[in-house]
Tab-separated table of C-alpha atoms in Angstrom:
chain	number	residue	atom	x	y	z
A	1	UNK	CA	1.316	0.256	-22.013
A	2	UNK	CA	4.518	1.697	-20.797
A	3	UNK	CA	4.548	4.149	-17.836
A	4	UNK	CA	5.863	7.705	-18.032
A	5	UNK	CA	8.247	9.144	-15.660
A	6	UNK	CA	5.610	10.481	-13.243
A	7	UNK	CA	3.946	7.089	-13.109
A	8	UNK	CA	7.255	5.417	-12.582
A	9	UNK	CA	8.135	7.675	-9.788
A	10	UNK	CA	5.004	6.681	-7.848
A	11	UNK	CA	5.800	2.998	-8.581
A	12	UNK	CA	9.408	3.241	-7.449
A	13	UNK	CA	8.519	5.203	-4.363
A	14	UNK	CA	5.912	2.817	-3.170
A	15	UNK	CA	7.909	-0.273	-4.066
A	16	UNK	CA	10.667	0.845	-1.974
A	17	UNK	CA	8.258	1.556	0.922
A	18	UNK	CA	6.706	-1.824	0.489
A	19	UNK	CA	10.131	-3.478	0.666
A	20	UNK	CA	11.436	-1.557	3.484
A	21	UNK	CA	8.458	-1.159	5.839
A	22	UNK	CA	5.317	-3.170	4.717
A	23	UNK	CA	6.714	-6.513	3.962
A	24	UNK	CA	8.884	-6.717	7.200
A	25	UNK	CA	5.741	-6.091	9.266
A	26	UNK	CA	2.770	-7.562	7.270
A	27	UNK	CA	3.006	-11.109	8.866
A	28	UNK	CA	3.036	-9.521	12.467
A	29	UNK	CA	0.271	-7.317	11.735
A	30	UNK	CA	-1.895	-10.156	10.268
A	31	UNK	CA	-1.080	-12.390	13.102
A	32	UNK	CA	-1.988	-10.134	15.821
A	33	UNK	CA	-4.641	-8.277	13.865
A	34	UNK	CA	-3.014	-4.805	14.575
A	35	UNK	CA	-4.401	-2.004	12.634
A	36	UNK	CA	-1.392	-0.543	10.785
A	37	UNK	CA	-1.910	2.975	11.697
A	38	UNK	CA	1.709	3.953	11.585
A	39	UNK	CA	1.897	2.640	8.075
A	40	UNK	CA	-1.150	4.902	7.200
A	41	UNK	CA	0.433	7.808	8.741
A	42	UNK	CA	3.528	7.526	6.625
A	43	UNK	CA	1.643	7.081	3.484
A	44	UNK	CA	-0.301	10.171	4.404
A	45	UNK	CA	2.903	12.083	4.735
A	46	UNK	CA	3.872	10.855	1.440
A	47	UNK	CA	0.789	12.190	-0.263
A	48	UNK	CA	-0.851	9.014	-0.811
A	49	UNK	CA	-4.149	9.746	1.117
A	50	UNK	CA	-5.188	12.429	-1.461
A	51	UNK	CA	-4.038	10.859	-4.712
A	52	UNK	CA	-6.971	12.077	-6.856
A	53	UNK	CA	-7.832	15.154	-4.909
A	54	UNK	CA	-6.740	18.711	-6.479
A	55	UNK	CA	-3.878	20.330	-4.732
A	56	UNK	CA	-6.318	23.284	-3.705
A	57	UNK	CA	-8.184	20.755	-1.307
A	58	UNK	CA	-4.859	19.222	0.071
A	59	UNK	CA	-4.260	16.519	-2.446
A	60	UNK	CA	-1.751	15.354	-5.067
A	61	UNK	CA	-4.116	15.858	-8.108
A	62	UNK	CA	-3.031	12.654	-9.697
A	63	UNK	CA	-4.986	10.371	-12.001
A	64	UNK	CA	-6.744	6.858	-11.720
A	65	UNK	CA	-3.619	5.233	-13.207
A	66	UNK	CA	-1.645	6.747	-10.405
A	67	UNK	CA	-4.354	5.386	-8.003
A	68	UNK	CA	-4.068	1.821	-9.705
A	69	UNK	CA	-0.179	1.868	-9.480
A	70	UNK	CA	-0.147	2.935	-6.012
A	71	UNK	CA	-2.647	0.261	-4.705
A	72	UNK	CA	-0.837	-2.388	-6.679
A	73	UNK	CA	2.461	-1.660	-5.015
A	74	UNK	CA	1.056	-1.140	-1.496
A	75	UNK	CA	-0.856	-4.507	-1.901
A	76	UNK	CA	2.437	-6.275	-2.742
A	77	UNK	CA	3.726	-5.284	0.558
A	78	UNK	CA	0.582	-5.738	2.634
A	79	UNK	CA	-3.017	-6.384	1.425
A	80	UNK	CA	-4.721	-4.898	4.567
A	81	UNK	CA	-2.967	-1.598	4.030
A	82	UNK	CA	-3.895	-1.443	0.518
A	83	UNK	CA	-7.554	-2.092	1.397
A	84	UNK	CA	-7.616	0.906	4.009
A	85	UNK	CA	-5.776	3.224	1.341
A	86	UNK	CA	-8.155	2.142	-1.550
A	87	UNK	CA	-11.262	2.775	0.472
A	88	UNK	CA	-10.017	6.011	1.864
A	89	UNK	CA	-8.972	7.348	-1.624
A	90	UNK	CA	-11.891	6.073	-3.790
A	91	UNK	CA	-15.055	5.961	-1.812
A	92	UNK	CA	-14.380	8.184	1.156
A	93	UNK	CA	-12.538	11.128	-0.629
A	94	UNK	CA	-14.123	11.183	-3.806
A	95	UNK	CA	-17.863	11.599	-2.819
A	96	UNK	CA	-16.968	14.823	-0.949
A	97	UNK	CA	-14.727	16.040	-3.941
A	98	UNK	CA	-17.541	15.557	-6.443
A	99	UNK	CA	-20.663	16.309	-4.663
A	100	UNK	CA	-19.577	18.379	-1.719
A	101	UNK	CA	-19.558	22.148	-1.212
A	102	UNK	CA	-16.676	24.353	-0.246
A	103	UNK	CA	-17.488	24.307	3.205
A	104	UNK	CA	-17.659	20.464	3.386
A	105	UNK	CA	-14.399	20.184	1.510
A	106	UNK	CA	-12.632	22.484	3.778
A	107	UNK	CA	-13.940	20.861	6.918
A	108	UNK	CA	-13.478	17.308	5.856
A	109	UNK	CA	-11.785	16.610	2.495
A	110	UNK	CA	-8.765	18.872	2.761
A	111	UNK	CA	-7.662	17.089	6.247
A	112	UNK	CA	-8.571	13.802	4.580
A	113	UNK	CA	-6.314	14.410	1.582
A	114	UNK	CA	-3.457	15.677	3.872
A	115	UNK	CA	-3.546	12.435	5.821
A	116	UNK	CA	-5.029	14.041	9.068
A	117	UNK	CA	-8.417	12.210	9.006
A	118	UNK	CA	-9.158	8.630	7.888
A	119	UNK	CA	-12.326	7.949	5.897
A	120	UNK	CA	-14.806	4.968	5.854
A	121	UNK	CA	-17.669	4.184	3.422
A	122	UNK	CA	-20.920	3.078	5.136
A	123	UNK	CA	-23.265	1.560	2.541
A	124	UNK	CA	-23.584	-2.214	3.149
A	125	UNK	CA	-26.060	-3.400	5.682
A	126	UNK	CA	-26.695	-7.039	7.168
A	127	UNK	CA	-29.558	-7.469	4.692
A	128	UNK	CA	-28.208	-5.101	1.818
A	129	UNK	CA	-24.989	-5.858	0.165
A	130	UNK	CA	-25.025	-5.910	-3.705
A	131	UNK	CA	-28.666	-4.814	-3.617
A	132	UNK	CA	-27.980	-1.300	-2.148
A	133	UNK	CA	-31.396	0.031	-2.731
A	134	UNK	CA	-32.597	-2.250	-0.028
A	135	UNK	CA	-31.187	0.049	2.792
A	136	UNK	CA	-33.077	0.093	6.095
A	137	UNK	CA	-31.058	2.865	7.935
A	138	UNK	CA	-33.202	5.961	8.165
A	139	UNK	CA	-32.397	9.684	8.381
A	140	UNK	CA	-35.087	11.943	9.616
A	141	UNK	CA	-34.871	15.751	9.485
A	142	UNK	CA	-35.752	17.394	12.657
A	143	UNK	CA	-35.314	21.226	12.592
A	144	UNK	CA	-31.620	21.899	11.604
A	145	UNK	CA	-30.608	18.314	12.143
A	146	UNK	CA	-30.927	14.684	10.873
A	147	UNK	CA	-31.305	11.867	13.180
A	148	UNK	CA	-29.964	8.613	11.756
A	149	UNK	CA	-30.717	5.123	13.005
A	150	UNK	CA	-29.696	1.818	11.581
A	151	UNK	CA	-26.911	-0.832	11.275
A	152	UNK	CA	-23.982	-0.813	8.753
A	153	UNK	CA	-21.957	-4.006	8.131
A	154	UNK	CA	-18.433	-5.051	6.683
A	155	UNK	CA	-17.185	-1.433	7.158
A	156	UNK	CA	-13.370	-1.128	6.504
A	157	UNK	CA	-11.705	1.195	8.984
A	158	UNK	CA	-14.862	1.448	10.883
A	159	UNK	CA	-13.383	1.832	14.338
A	160	UNK	CA	-10.196	3.851	13.396
A	161	UNK	CA	-11.876	6.347	10.801
A	162	UNK	CA	-12.374	9.874	11.722
A	163	UNK	CA	-15.063	10.457	8.902
A	164	UNK	CA	-17.695	8.154	7.585
A	165	UNK	CA	-19.718	8.469	4.356
A	166	UNK	CA	-23.142	7.189	5.436
A	167	UNK	CA	-26.067	6.184	3.232
A	168	UNK	CA	-29.670	6.299	4.667
A	169	UNK	CA	-33.225	6.338	3.620
A	170	UNK	CA	-34.717	9.834	3.917
A	171	UNK	CA	-37.889	8.661	2.206
A	172	UNK	CA	-38.859	5.005	2.563
A	173	UNK	CA	-41.467	5.176	-0.025
A	174	UNK	CA	-39.201	6.342	-2.881
A	175	UNK	CA	-37.027	3.321	-3.254
A	176	UNK	CA	-33.541	3.954	-4.434
A	177	UNK	CA	-34.518	7.557	-5.118
A	178	UNK	CA	-35.239	7.978	-1.288
A	179	UNK	CA	-31.625	7.309	-0.326
A	180	UNK	CA	-29.436	10.181	0.883
A	181	UNK	CA	-25.745	10.627	1.870
A	182	UNK	CA	-24.313	12.208	4.905
A	183	UNK	CA	-20.784	13.111	6.165
A	184	UNK	CA	-20.611	11.830	9.622
A	185	UNK	CA	-17.735	12.329	12.161
A	186	UNK	CA	-17.334	8.902	13.996
A	187	UNK	CA	-16.792	10.706	17.296
A	188	UNK	CA	-20.584	11.956	17.102
A	189	UNK	CA	-22.617	10.292	19.882
A	190	UNK	CA	-24.571	7.420	18.521
A	191	UNK	CA	-21.894	6.090	16.346
A	192	UNK	CA	-20.953	2.926	17.913
A	193	UNK	CA	-18.722	-0.105	16.874
A	194	UNK	CA	-20.652	-3.298	17.616
A	195	UNK	CA	-17.959	-5.685	16.742
A	196	UNK	CA	-14.877	-6.182	14.632
A	197	UNK	CA	-15.394	-9.322	12.535
A	198	UNK	CA	-12.896	-12.204	12.604
A	199	UNK	CA	-12.073	-13.017	8.957
A	200	UNK	CA	-10.084	-15.416	6.698
A	201	UNK	CA	-7.522	-12.943	5.776
A	202	UNK	CA	-6.696	-9.315	5.739
A	203	UNK	CA	-6.850	-9.212	9.504
A	204	UNK	CA	-5.025	-5.999	9.977
A	205	UNK	CA	-7.721	-4.230	8.005
A	206	UNK	CA	-10.563	-4.007	10.529
A	207	UNK	CA	-13.955	-4.877	9.231
A	208	UNK	CA	-16.608	-3.538	11.593
A	209	UNK	CA	-20.215	-3.687	12.351
A	210	UNK	CA	-21.618	-0.089	13.053
A	211	UNK	CA	-24.608	0.889	14.970
A	212	UNK	CA	-26.154	4.376	14.553
A	213	UNK	CA	-28.415	4.952	17.316
A	214	UNK	CA	-30.221	8.335	17.513
A	215	UNK	CA	-27.119	9.735	15.767
A	216	UNK	CA	-27.638	13.572	15.407
A	217	UNK	CA	-25.631	15.484	12.761
A	218	UNK	CA	-26.334	18.992	11.417
A	219	UNK	CA	-28.456	19.152	8.234
A	220	UNK	CA	-25.508	20.854	6.367
A	221	UNK	CA	-23.737	17.461	6.580
A	222	UNK	CA	-25.905	16.318	3.962
A	223	UNK	CA	-23.757	15.517	0.805
A	224	UNK	CA	-25.251	16.661	-2.526
A	225	UNK	CA	-29.044	16.883	-2.423
A	226	UNK	CA	-31.785	14.907	-0.636
A	227	UNK	CA	-32.407	11.613	-2.724
A	228	UNK	CA	-29.060	11.764	-4.357
A	229	UNK	CA	-27.429	9.024	-2.320
A	230	UNK	CA	-27.842	6.130	-4.684
A	231	UNK	CA	-26.299	8.168	-7.558
A	232	UNK	CA	-23.395	9.182	-5.198
A	233	UNK	CA	-22.855	5.505	-4.203
A	234	UNK	CA	-22.660	4.227	-7.719
A	235	UNK	CA	-20.670	7.040	-8.983
A	236	UNK	CA	-17.516	5.876	-7.102
A	237	UNK	CA	-17.756	2.037	-7.563
A	238	UNK	CA	-15.649	2.129	-10.928
A	239	UNK	CA	-12.649	3.612	-8.945
A	240	UNK	CA	-13.139	1.277	-5.945
A	241	UNK	CA	-13.218	-1.704	-8.510
A	242	UNK	CA	-10.147	-0.498	-10.145
A	243	UNK	CA	-8.510	-0.389	-6.679
A	244	UNK	CA	-9.444	-3.945	-5.872
A	245	UNK	CA	-8.312	-5.201	-9.301
A	246	UNK	CA	-5.037	-3.372	-8.495
A	247	UNK	CA	-4.946	-5.008	-5.069
A	248	UNK	CA	-5.323	-8.599	-6.202
A	249	UNK	CA	-2.345	-7.736	-8.914
A	250	UNK	CA	-0.205	-6.715	-6.168
A	251	UNK	CA	-0.900	-9.606	-3.856
A	252	UNK	CA	-0.521	-11.930	-6.835
A	253	UNK	CA	2.881	-10.316	-7.769
A	254	UNK	CA	4.168	-11.008	-4.250
A	255	UNK	CA	3.190	-14.622	-4.592
A	256	UNK	CA	4.955	-14.977	-7.987
A	257	UNK	CA	8.125	-13.287	-6.611
A	258	UNK	CA	8.272	-15.794	-3.782
A	259	UNK	CA	7.505	-18.858	-5.906
A	260	UNK	CA	10.088	-17.666	-8.624
A	261	UNK	CA	12.730	-17.279	-5.992
A	262	UNK	CA	11.886	-20.520	-4.462
A	263	UNK	CA	12.033	-22.342	-7.777
A	264	UNK	CA	15.530	-20.895	-8.574
A	265	UNK	CA	16.994	-21.976	-5.221
A	266	UNK	CA	15.315	-25.282	-4.565
A	267	UNK	CA	17.096	-28.438	-5.689
A	268	UNK	CA	15.011	-31.290	-7.076
A	269	UNK	CA	16.307	-34.455	-8.623
A	270	UNK	CA	19.805	-32.980	-9.073
A	271	UNK	CA	19.002	-29.531	-10.460
A	272	UNK	CA	17.150	-26.510	-9.577
A	273	UNK	CA	13.287	-26.595	-9.508
A	274	UNK	CA	13.178	-24.089	-12.113
A	275	UNK	CA	14.927	-26.259	-14.670
A	276	UNK	CA	11.982	-28.710	-14.685
A	277	UNK	CA	9.501	-27.999	-17.590
A	278	UNK	CA	6.550	-28.290	-15.509
A	279	UNK	CA	7.482	-25.640	-13.094
A	280	UNK	CA	8.649	-23.320	-16.058
A	281	UNK	CA	5.265	-23.759	-17.829
A	282	UNK	CA	3.347	-22.982	-14.463
A	283	UNK	CA	5.401	-19.859	-13.835
A	284	UNK	CA	5.071	-18.814	-17.405
A	285	UNK	CA	1.344	-18.979	-17.161
A	286	UNK	CA	1.378	-17.127	-13.914
A	287	UNK	CA	3.402	-14.309	-15.186
A	288	UNK	CA	1.384	-14.022	-18.369
A	289	UNK	CA	-2.080	-13.895	-16.417
A	290	UNK	CA	-0.523	-11.165	-13.965
A	291	UNK	CA	0.573	-9.133	-16.888
A	292	UNK	CA	-2.861	-9.596	-18.595
A	293	UNK	CA	-4.628	-8.441	-15.455
A	294	UNK	CA	-2.318	-5.548	-14.895
A	295	UNK	CA	-2.629	-4.148	-18.489
A	296	UNK	CA	-6.596	-4.583	-18.321
A	297	UNK	CA	-6.656	-2.686	-15.010
A	298	UNK	CA	-4.265	0.103	-16.254
A	299	UNK	CA	-6.614	0.368	-19.279
A	300	UNK	CA	-9.677	0.668	-17.066
A	301	UNK	CA	-7.883	3.353	-15.130
A	302	UNK	CA	-7.213	5.359	-18.296
A	303	UNK	CA	-10.783	4.934	-19.248
A	304	UNK	CA	-11.910	6.343	-16.014
A	305	UNK	CA	-9.757	9.262	-16.573
A	306	UNK	CA	-11.309	9.728	-19.955
A	307	UNK	CA	-14.658	8.930	-18.856
A	308	UNK	CA	-14.823	6.293	-21.502
A	309	UNK	CA	-16.905	3.321	-20.680
A	310	UNK	CA	-15.598	3.412	-17.251
A	311	UNK	CA	-18.228	0.989	-15.765
A	312	UNK	CA	-17.682	-1.647	-18.160
A	313	UNK	CA	-13.803	-1.703	-18.107
A	314	UNK	CA	-13.582	-1.441	-14.449
A	315	UNK	CA	-16.047	-4.394	-14.065
A	316	UNK	CA	-13.904	-6.473	-16.511
A	317	UNK	CA	-10.555	-5.479	-14.722
A	318	UNK	CA	-12.120	-6.338	-11.278
A	319	UNK	CA	-13.583	-9.791	-12.460
A	320	UNK	CA	-10.443	-10.993	-14.384
A	321	UNK	CA	-7.677	-9.559	-12.024
A	322	UNK	CA	-9.194	-10.869	-8.835
A	323	UNK	CA	-9.723	-14.616	-10.424
A	324	UNK	CA	-6.267	-14.474	-11.997
A	325	UNK	CA	-4.784	-13.198	-8.558
A	326	UNK	CA	-6.306	-16.033	-6.704
A	327	UNK	CA	-5.312	-18.577	-9.146
A	328	UNK	CA	-1.507	-17.161	-9.160
A	329	UNK	CA	-1.533	-17.448	-5.375
A	330	UNK	CA	-2.926	-21.073	-5.610
A	331	UNK	CA	-0.093	-21.818	-8.192
A	332	UNK	CA	2.514	-20.250	-5.980
A	333	UNK	CA	1.558	-22.672	-3.101
A	334	UNK	CA	1.666	-25.592	-5.432
A	335	UNK	CA	5.247	-24.760	-6.587
A	336	UNK	CA	6.475	-24.743	-2.945
A	337	UNK	CA	4.600	-27.939	-2.169
A	338	UNK	CA	4.420	-28.554	1.551
A	339	UNK	CA	6.498	-25.342	2.311
A	340	UNK	CA	3.900	-23.308	0.549
A	341	UNK	CA	1.236	-24.607	3.161
A	342	UNK	CA	3.373	-23.383	5.888
A	343	UNK	CA	2.806	-19.852	7.526
A	344	UNK	CA	6.491	-19.244	7.592
A	345	UNK	CA	6.749	-18.780	3.717
A	346	UNK	CA	3.840	-16.253	3.572
A	347	UNK	CA	2.084	-17.838	0.679
A	348	UNK	CA	-0.925	-19.167	2.515
A	349	UNK	CA	-1.457	-15.559	3.983
A	350	UNK	CA	-1.431	-13.991	0.586
A	351	UNK	CA	-3.857	-16.772	-0.688
A	352	UNK	CA	-6.281	-15.954	2.234
A	353	UNK	CA	-5.881	-12.212	1.605
A	354	UNK	CA	-6.531	-12.421	-2.207
A	355	UNK	CA	-9.676	-14.324	-1.556
A	356	UNK	CA	-11.677	-11.331	-0.606
A	357	UNK	CA	-11.003	-9.482	-3.784
A	358	UNK	CA	-13.614	-11.494	-5.557
A	359	UNK	CA	-16.268	-10.608	-2.971
A	360	UNK	CA	-16.094	-6.959	-1.965
A	361	UNK	CA	-16.918	-3.872	-4.100
A	362	UNK	CA	-19.403	-6.091	-5.988
A	363	UNK	CA	-18.948	-9.747	-6.182
A	364	UNK	CA	-17.654	-11.174	-9.322
A	365	UNK	CA	-21.048	-12.567	-10.180
A	366	UNK	CA	-22.337	-8.923	-10.166
A	367	UNK	CA	-19.402	-7.965	-12.262
A	368	UNK	CA	-20.583	-10.382	-14.789
A	369	UNK	CA	-24.039	-8.948	-14.729
A	370	UNK	CA	-22.556	-5.451	-15.243
A	371	UNK	CA	-20.332	-6.404	-18.248
A	372	UNK	CA	-23.249	-8.233	-19.784
A	373	UNK	CA	-25.554	-5.112	-19.510
A	374	UNK	CA	-22.913	-2.758	-20.748
A	375	UNK	CA	-22.178	-5.103	-23.665
A	376	UNK	CA	-25.897	-4.873	-24.660
A	377	UNK	CA	-25.660	-1.169	-24.700
A	378	UNK	CA	-22.221	-0.716	-26.449
A	379	UNK	CA	-21.893	-3.893	-28.600
A	380	UNK	CA	-18.740	-5.810	-28.618
A	381	UNK	CA	-15.745	-3.643	-28.000
A	382	UNK	CA	-13.487	-2.599	-31.061
A	383	UNK	CA	-11.522	0.031	-29.147
């Protein structure tokens, strides 16, 4: 598909931002594991912390395609920043937009969309990853407050976030129907960062373990109705998966650009490396896989905007784009040979960054299950 002028403007704006600010700082942020707060602030000023939020609530009122394009271009500049922005836009802002009341939207969503507050999503627990129904965190109603106790794992922006979307069991006998969702200001006593995980890649995007210890929040911080938590969690995952697919594409695009430039410049056996057919074939395959992943992801975004088999298309995009992205980064390293293995050239960092994309927001094995189940419902696609 060909982008219209509005989508091209988003692409151009963020490509310039990536070139001028993200790329020059990315290696430093990663090496020092520095949370890129200034980058987040600048993106908030540009309006990219409320991409799909209506203007009345402080956002830009853009669509899922705009979101996909934005995450792709940000990830091309820095994968960690893309992760933070993706989580904030998809699984932090959208639950409040879709299920919150006007008071909650005024208090939390509007400043989040304006870039004044940063959001986190607290679903995963040490023993509950893809099996979200196995949550152990509890929420007990006492008078006009809820008391939360439990542990959350792998929480992006868990330390720096101002607002957390937290899922907890309000009825331990009701299975997934006993899960409720809460808006938790992270300054609330009882919200404690236990540790920041050391990771293979994306070191600038903090991944935290959070303890909720007798955390007391007003009952009106319940999002939606009691027992709606599982529905709220699943309702945002399509958008999150489109974001991860876009992130993988952006990282792979950066790797392809680096390897292409190297192949044009590097001399081998008396001619540029690019003139060797083996290198041409490899770069050709990388570019084709990248474009296929991009088009599949953009199609998934359009399906999400039109509420057309969004779950199926998002799962397909996430699965294909993340695996293609990892392969492109591997091939880029191979083109540079020994230099590709050196930190100086940045490809080994891109490879480490992209590896997580096949794991979070539902592993690719889970995506295969979703695709198979949706195909059973819909049949083989003809659209």
